[in-house]
Short mmCIF file of C-alpha atoms in Angstrom, two decimals:
data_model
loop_
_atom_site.label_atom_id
_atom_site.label_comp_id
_atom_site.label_asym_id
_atom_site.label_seq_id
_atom_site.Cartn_x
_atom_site.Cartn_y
_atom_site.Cartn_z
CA UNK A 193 -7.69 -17.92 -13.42
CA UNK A 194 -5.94 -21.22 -13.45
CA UNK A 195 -2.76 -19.35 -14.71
CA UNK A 196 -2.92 -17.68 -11.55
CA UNK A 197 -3.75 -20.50 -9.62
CA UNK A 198 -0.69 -22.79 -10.60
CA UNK A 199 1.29 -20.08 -9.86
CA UNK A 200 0.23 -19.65 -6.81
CA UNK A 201 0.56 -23.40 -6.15
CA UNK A 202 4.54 -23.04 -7.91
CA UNK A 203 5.26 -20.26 -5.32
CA UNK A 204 3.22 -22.30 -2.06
CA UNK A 205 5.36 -25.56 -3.52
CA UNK A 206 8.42 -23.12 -3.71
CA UNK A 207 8.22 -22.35 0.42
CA UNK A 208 7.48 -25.97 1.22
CA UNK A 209 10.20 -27.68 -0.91
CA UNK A 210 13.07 -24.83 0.78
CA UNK A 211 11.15 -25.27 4.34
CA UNK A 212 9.96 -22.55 5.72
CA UNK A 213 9.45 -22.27 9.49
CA UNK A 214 7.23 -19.91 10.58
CA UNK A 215 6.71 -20.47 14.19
CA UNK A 216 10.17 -19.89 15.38
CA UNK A 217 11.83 -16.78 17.18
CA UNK A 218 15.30 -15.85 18.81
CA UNK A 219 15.64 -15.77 22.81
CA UNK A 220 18.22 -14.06 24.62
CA UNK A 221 19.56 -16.99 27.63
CA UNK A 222 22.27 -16.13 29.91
CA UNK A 223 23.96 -17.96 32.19
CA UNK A 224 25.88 -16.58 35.67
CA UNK A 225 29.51 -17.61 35.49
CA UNK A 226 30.42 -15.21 38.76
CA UNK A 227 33.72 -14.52 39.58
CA UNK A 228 36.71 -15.95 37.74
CA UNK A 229 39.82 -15.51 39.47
CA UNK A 230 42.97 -17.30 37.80
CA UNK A 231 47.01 -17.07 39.42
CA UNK A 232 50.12 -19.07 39.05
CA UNK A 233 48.99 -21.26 42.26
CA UNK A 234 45.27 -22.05 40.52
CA UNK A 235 45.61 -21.25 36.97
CA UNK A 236 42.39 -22.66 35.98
CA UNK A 237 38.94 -21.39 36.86
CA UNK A 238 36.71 -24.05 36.43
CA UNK A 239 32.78 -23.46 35.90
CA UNK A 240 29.70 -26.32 35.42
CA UNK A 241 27.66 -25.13 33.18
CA UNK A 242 24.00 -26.89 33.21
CA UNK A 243 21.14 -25.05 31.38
CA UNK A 244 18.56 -27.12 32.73
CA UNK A 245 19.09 -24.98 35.79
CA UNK A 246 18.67 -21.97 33.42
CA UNK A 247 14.53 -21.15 33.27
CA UNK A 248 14.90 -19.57 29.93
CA UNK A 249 16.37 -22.93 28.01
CA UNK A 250 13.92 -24.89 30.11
CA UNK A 251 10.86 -23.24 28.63
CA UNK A 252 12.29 -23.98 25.19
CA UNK A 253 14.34 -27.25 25.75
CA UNK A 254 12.11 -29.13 23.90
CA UNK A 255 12.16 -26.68 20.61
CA UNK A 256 15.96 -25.48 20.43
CA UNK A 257 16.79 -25.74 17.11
CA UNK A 258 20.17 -23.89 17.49
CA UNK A 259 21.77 -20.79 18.62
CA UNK A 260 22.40 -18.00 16.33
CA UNK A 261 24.60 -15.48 18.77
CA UNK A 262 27.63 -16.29 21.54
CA UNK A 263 29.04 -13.95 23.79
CA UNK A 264 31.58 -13.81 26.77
CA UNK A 265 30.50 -10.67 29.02
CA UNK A 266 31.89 -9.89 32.28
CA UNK A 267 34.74 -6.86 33.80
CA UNK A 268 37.84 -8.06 34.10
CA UNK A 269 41.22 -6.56 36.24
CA UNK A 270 44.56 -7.91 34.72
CA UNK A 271 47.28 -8.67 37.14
CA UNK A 272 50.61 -7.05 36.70
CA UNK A 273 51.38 -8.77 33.43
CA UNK A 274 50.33 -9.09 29.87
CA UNK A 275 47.78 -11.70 29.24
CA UNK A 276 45.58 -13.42 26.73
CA UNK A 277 41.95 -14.22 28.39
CA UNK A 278 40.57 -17.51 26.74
CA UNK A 279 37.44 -19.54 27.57
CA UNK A 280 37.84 -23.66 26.57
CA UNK A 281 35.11 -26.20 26.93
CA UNK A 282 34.28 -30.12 27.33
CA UNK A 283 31.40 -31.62 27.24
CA UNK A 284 29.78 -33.18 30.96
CA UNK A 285 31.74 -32.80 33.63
CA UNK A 286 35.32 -32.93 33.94
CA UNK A 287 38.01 -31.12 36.02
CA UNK A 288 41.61 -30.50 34.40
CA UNK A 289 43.60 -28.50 36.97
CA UNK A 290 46.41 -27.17 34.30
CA UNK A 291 45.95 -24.79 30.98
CA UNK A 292 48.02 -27.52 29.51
CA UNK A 293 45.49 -30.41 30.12
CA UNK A 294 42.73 -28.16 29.25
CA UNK A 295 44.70 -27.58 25.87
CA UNK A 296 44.84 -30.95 25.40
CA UNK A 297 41.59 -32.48 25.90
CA UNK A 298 39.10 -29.23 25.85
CA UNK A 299 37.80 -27.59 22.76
CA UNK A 300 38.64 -23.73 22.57
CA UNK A 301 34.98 -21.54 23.20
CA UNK A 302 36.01 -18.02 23.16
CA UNK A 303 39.35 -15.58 22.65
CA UNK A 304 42.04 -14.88 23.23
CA UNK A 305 40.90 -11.07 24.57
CA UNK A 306 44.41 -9.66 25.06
CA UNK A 307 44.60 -7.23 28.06
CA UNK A 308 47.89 -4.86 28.81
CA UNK A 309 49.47 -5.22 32.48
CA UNK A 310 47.16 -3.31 34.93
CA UNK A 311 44.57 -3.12 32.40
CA UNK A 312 40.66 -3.56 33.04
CA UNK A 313 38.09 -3.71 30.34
CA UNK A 314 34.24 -4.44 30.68
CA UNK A 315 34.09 -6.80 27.96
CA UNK A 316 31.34 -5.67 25.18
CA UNK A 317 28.97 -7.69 23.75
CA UNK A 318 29.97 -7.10 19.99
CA UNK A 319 33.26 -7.51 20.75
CA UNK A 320 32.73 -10.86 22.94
CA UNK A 321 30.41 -12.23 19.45
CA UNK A 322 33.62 -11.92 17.46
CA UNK A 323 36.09 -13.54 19.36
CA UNK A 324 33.94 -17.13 19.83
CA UNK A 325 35.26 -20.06 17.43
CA UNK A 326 33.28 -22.30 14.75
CA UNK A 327 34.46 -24.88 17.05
CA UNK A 328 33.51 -23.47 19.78
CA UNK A 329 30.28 -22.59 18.70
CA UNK A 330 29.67 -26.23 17.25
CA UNK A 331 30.39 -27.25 20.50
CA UNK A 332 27.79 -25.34 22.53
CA UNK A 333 25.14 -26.24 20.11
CA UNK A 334 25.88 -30.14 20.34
CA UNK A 335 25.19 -29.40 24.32
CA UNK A 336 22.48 -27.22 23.93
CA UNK A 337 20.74 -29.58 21.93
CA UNK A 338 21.68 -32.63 24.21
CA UNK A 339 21.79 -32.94 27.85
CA UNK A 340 22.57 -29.12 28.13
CA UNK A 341 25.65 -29.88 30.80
CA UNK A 342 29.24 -28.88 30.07
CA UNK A 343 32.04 -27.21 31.83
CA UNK A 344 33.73 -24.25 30.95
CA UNK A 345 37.54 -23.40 31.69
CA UNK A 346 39.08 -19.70 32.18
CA UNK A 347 42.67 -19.66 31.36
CA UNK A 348 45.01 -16.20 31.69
CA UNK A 349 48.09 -17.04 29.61
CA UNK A 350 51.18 -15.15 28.94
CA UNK A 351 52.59 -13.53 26.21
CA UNK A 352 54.36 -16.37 25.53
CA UNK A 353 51.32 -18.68 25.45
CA UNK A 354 52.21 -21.64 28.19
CA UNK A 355 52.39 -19.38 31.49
CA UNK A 356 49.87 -18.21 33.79
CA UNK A 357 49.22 -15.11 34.46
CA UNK A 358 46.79 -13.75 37.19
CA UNK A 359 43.44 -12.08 36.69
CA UNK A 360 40.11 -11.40 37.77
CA UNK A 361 36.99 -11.42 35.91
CA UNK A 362 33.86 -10.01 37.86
CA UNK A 363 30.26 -10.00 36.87
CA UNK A 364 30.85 -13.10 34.57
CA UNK A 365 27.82 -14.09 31.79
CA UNK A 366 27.57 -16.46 29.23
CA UNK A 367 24.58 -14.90 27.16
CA UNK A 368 23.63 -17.05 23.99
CA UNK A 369 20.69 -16.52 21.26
CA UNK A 370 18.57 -19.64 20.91
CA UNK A 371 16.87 -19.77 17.68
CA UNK A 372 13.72 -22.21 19.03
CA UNK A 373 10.01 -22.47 18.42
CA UNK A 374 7.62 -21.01 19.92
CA UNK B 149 21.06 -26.01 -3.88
CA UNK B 150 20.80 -22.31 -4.77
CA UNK B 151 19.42 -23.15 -8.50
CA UNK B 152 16.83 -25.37 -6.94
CA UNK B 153 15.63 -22.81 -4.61
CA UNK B 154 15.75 -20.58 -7.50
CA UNK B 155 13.82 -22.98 -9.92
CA UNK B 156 10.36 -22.17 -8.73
CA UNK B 157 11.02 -18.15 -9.57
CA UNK B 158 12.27 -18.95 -12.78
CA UNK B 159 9.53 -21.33 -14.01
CA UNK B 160 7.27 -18.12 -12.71
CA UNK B 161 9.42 -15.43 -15.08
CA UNK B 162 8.89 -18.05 -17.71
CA UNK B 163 5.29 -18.83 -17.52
CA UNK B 164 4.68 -14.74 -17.34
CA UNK B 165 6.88 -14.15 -20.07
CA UNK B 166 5.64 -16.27 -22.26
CA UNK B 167 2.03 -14.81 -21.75
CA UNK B 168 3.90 -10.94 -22.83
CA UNK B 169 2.96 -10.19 -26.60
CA UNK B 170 -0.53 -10.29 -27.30
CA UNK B 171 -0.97 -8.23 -23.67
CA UNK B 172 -0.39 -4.37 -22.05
CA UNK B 173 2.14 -4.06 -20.80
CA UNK B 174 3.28 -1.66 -17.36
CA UNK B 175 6.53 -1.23 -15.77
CA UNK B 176 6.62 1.56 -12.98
CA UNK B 177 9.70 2.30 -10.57
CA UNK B 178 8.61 2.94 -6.60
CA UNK B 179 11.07 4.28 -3.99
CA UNK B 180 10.03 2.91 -0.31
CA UNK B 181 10.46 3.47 3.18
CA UNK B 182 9.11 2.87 6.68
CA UNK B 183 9.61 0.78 9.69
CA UNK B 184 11.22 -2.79 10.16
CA UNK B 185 9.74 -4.42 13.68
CA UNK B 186 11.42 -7.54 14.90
CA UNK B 187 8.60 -10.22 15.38
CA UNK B 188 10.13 -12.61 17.88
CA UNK B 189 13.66 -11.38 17.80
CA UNK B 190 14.81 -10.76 21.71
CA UNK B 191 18.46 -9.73 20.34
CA UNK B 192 17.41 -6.37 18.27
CA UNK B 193 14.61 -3.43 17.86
CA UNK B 194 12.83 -1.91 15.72
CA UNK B 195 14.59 0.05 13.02
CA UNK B 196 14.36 1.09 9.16
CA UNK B 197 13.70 -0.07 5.51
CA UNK B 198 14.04 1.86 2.18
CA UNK B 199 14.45 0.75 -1.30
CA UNK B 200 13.21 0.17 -4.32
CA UNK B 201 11.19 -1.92 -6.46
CA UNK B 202 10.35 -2.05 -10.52
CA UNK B 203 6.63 -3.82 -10.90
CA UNK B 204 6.23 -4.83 -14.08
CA UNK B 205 2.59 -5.88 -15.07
CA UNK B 206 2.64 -8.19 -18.00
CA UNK B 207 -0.76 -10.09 -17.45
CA UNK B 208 -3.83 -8.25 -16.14
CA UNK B 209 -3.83 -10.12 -13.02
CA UNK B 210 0.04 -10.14 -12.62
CA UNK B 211 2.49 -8.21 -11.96
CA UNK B 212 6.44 -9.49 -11.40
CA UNK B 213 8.43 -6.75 -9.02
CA UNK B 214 12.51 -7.40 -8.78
CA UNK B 215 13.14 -4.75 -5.60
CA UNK B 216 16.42 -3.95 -3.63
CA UNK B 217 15.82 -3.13 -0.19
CA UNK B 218 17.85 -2.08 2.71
CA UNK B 219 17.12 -2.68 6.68
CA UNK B 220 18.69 -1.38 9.60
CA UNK B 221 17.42 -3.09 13.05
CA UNK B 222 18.30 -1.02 16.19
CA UNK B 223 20.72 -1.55 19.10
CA UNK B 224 19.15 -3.89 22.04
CA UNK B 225 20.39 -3.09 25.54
CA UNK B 226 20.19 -5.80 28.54
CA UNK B 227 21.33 -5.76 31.59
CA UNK B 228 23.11 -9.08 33.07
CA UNK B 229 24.54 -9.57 36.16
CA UNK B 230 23.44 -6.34 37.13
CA UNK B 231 25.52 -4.49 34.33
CA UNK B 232 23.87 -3.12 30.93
CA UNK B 233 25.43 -4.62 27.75
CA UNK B 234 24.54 -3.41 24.07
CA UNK B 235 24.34 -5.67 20.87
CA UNK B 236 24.38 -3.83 17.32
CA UNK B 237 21.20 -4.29 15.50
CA UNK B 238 21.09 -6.32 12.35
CA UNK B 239 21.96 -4.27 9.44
CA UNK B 240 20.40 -6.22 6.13
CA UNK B 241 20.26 -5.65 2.06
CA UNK B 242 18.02 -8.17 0.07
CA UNK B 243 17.25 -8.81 -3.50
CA UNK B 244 14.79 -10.55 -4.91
CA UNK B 245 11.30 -11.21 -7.19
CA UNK B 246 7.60 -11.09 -5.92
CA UNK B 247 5.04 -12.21 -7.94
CA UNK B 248 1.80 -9.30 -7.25
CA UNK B 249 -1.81 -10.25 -8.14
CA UNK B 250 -2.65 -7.15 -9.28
CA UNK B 251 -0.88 -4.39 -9.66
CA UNK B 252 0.95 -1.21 -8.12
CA UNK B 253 0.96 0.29 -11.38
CA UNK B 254 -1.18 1.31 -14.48
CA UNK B 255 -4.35 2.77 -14.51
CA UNK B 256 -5.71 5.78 -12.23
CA UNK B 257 -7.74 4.21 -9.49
CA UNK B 258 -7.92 2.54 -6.01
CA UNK B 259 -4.99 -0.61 -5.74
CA UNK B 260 -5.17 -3.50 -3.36
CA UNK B 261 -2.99 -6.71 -3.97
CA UNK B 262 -1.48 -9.70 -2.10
CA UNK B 263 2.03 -10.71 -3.05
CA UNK B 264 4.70 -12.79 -2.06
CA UNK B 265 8.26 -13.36 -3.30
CA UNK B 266 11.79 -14.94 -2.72
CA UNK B 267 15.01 -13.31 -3.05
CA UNK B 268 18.39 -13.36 -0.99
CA UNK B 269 19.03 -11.68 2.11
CA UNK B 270 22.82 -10.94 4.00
CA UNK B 271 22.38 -9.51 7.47
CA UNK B 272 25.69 -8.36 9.35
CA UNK B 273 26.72 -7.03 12.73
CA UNK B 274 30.06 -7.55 14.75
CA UNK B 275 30.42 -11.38 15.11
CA UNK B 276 27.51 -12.53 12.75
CA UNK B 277 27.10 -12.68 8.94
CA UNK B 278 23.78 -14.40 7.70
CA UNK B 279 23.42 -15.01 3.94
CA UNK B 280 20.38 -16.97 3.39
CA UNK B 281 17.54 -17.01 0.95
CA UNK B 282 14.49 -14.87 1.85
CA UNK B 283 10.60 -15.36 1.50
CA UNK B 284 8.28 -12.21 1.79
CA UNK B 285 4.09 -11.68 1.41
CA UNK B 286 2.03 -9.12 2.31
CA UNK B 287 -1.16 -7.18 1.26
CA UNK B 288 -0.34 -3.45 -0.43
CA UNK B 289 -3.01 -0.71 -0.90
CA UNK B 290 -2.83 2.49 -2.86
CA UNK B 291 -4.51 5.06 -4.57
CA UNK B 292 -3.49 6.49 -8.23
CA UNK B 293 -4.36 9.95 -8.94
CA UNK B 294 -3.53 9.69 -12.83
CA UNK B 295 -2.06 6.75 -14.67
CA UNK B 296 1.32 7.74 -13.71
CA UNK B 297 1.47 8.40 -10.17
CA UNK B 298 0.32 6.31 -7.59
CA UNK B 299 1.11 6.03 -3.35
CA UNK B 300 1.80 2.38 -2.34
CA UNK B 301 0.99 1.23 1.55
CA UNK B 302 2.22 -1.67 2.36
CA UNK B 303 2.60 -4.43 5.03
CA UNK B 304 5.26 -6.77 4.40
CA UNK B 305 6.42 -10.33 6.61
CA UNK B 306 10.16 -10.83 6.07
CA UNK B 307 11.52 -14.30 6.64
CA UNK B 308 15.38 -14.42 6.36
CA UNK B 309 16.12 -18.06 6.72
CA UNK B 310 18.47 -19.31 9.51
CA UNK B 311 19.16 -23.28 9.21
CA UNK B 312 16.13 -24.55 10.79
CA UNK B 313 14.66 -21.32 11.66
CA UNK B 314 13.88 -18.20 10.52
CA UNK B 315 14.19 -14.43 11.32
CA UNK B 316 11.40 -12.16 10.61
CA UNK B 317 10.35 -8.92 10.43
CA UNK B 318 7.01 -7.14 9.77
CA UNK B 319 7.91 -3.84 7.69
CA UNK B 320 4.95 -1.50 7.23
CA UNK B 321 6.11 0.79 4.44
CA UNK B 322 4.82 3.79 2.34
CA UNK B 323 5.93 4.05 -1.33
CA UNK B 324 6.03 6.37 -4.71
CA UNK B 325 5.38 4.88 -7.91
CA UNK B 326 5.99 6.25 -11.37
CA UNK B 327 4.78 4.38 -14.12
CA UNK B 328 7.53 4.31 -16.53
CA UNK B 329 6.19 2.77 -19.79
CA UNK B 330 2.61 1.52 -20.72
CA UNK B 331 1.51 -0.35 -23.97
CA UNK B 332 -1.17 -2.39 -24.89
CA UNK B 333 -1.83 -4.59 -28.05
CA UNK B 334 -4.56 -2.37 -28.64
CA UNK B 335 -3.08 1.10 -27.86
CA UNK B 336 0.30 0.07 -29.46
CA UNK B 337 1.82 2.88 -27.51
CA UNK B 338 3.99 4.20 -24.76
CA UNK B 339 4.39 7.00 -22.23
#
């Protein structure tokens, strides 16, 4: 009987010395991004993001321990010419006008989703998980766990990477998983 | 890190080991299946489990079981911004050890046992890879017709480890055991 009792104690020690959270759970949050329209006379679609006007973060704010699933959703036409759809990021509010200031100073979220001329494509949510970045990813976590306000940046480049090319993006979500107790 | 999280199973092999010789011995095979239910996972559905597990009873009161399991969590479908949008379930294969007080196997009879056990866990879909050590207990009942068949019920709570979180599963599954070998000091033999 004590044979089995230390080993019960070895396996009990076992889940407390790896931690072993019991009381946690995985909640879908999505955020409206509307439409994104992007041309050569406003090639960047700005959006400020702030989940404390999201209910779903709210009633976990205070347990978020991280998020454990990105996504991108949304329909989006393509103009007339090739394009590469990205999604960049700060954190708080800012308000770069040009994909090349946003290159400079923002850290790439999502993409590039490359779309022929004409093309339009509801984007799906396994293929949206794939194309966010570590960085990316990082980044949303740092604001999820902190003040929860950052701003997000549509850019349609070209082919060539540097020009604009128009689009429009309909129906736009930002859906993450927030691993958080409960 | 992984050898300290595996420490605690192997000072368990080691104390049970030790303890073999002078003991009966019992080491059955059991093929598994049932149903895998998310418990507070909003991203995926219920799905699948099958595998199998090797119990081998080296003390009278335990029982150490190395299984192999596979999971496949269904599709979830949400609709946002008024359009529906489908994420792949979690497809999963684990490995591991749990320790049984009692056992599945051996003697013709009623079984119930409590057990619990760590072992490794990768779950995949498009866009997420998890590889993370995996804790597991649960209570199994059964009934052995002879000393070499038995039926195995069992409900199981899976927790896959995700940094500071986990994700888990409750897995109520139905099993066949064959009892492979049997010895004892006394009976000095095998079947």
């Amino acid at each position: 009987m004590r044979k089995i009792l230390t080993i019960a104690l070895l396996g009990l020690a076992s889940l407390v010395l790896t931690g072993c959270p019991l009381t946690t759970g995985q909640v879908v949050v999505n955020i409206d991004l509307g439409t994104v329209h992007v041309s050569s006379s406003d090639p960047v679609s700005i959006h400020n993001v702030n989940l404390n006007d999201n209910n779903d973060y709210v009633d976990h704010k205070a347990n978020v321990k991280s998020i454990s699933d990105y996504a991108v959703l949304g329909v989006v036409n393509n103009g007339s010419s090739a394009l590469n759809f990205e999604v960049w990021m700060t954190p708080g509010t800012t308000a770069y006008t040009t994909a090349a200031d946003v290159k400079a100073h923002a850290i790439k979220l999502w993409g590039p989703l490359t779309l022929a001329a004409g093309a339009s494509r509801t984007i799906g949510w396994d293929d949206s998980a794939g194309l966010f970045t570590a960085a990316g990813k990082a980044a949303v976590i740092t604001e999820t766990l902190g003040d929860g306000q950052f701003t997000m940046y549509a850019l349609g480049l070209g082919t060539d990477g540097t020009t604009t090319s128009e689009f429009t993006a309909t129906h736009g979500q930002l859906v993450l998983v927030i691993d958080a107790g409960i | 890190m992984k050898s300290i999280r595996l420490l605690p199973l192997l000072l368990l092999a080691m104390m049970a080991f030790t303890a073999v010789p002078a003991r009966a011995v019992d080491v059955g095979v059991t093929v598994f299946g049932g149903s895998s239910i998310p418990v507070v996972q909003e991203d995926v559905k219920s799905g699948t489990t099958f595998g199998v597990r090797l119990p081998v009873a080296l003390l009278p009161m335990i029982t150490l079981e190395p299984y192999y399991a596979s999971t496949a969590l269904g599709d979830v479908t949400k609709t946002f911004g008024d359009l529906p949008y489908t994420r792949s379930g979690l497809d999963g294969k684990s490995y591991g050890v749990n320790l049984i007080l009692g056992s599945p196997v051996g003697s013709a009879g009623f079984k119930f046992f409590p057990f619990g056990g760590i072992g490794s866990a990768k779950l995949t879909r498009p866009g997420t890879e998890i590889k993370e050590t995996m804790f597991d207990f649960g209570l199994g009942i059964g009934v052995a017709p002879t000393d070499a068949f038995s039926i195995i019920a069992r409900g199981t709570l899976n927790m896959v480890k995700s940094g500071d979180t986990t994700r888990k599963t409750a897995d109520a599954t139905v099993g066949l055991s064959y009892n492979l070998f049997h010895s004892s000091a006394s009976e000095g033999g095998q079947k």
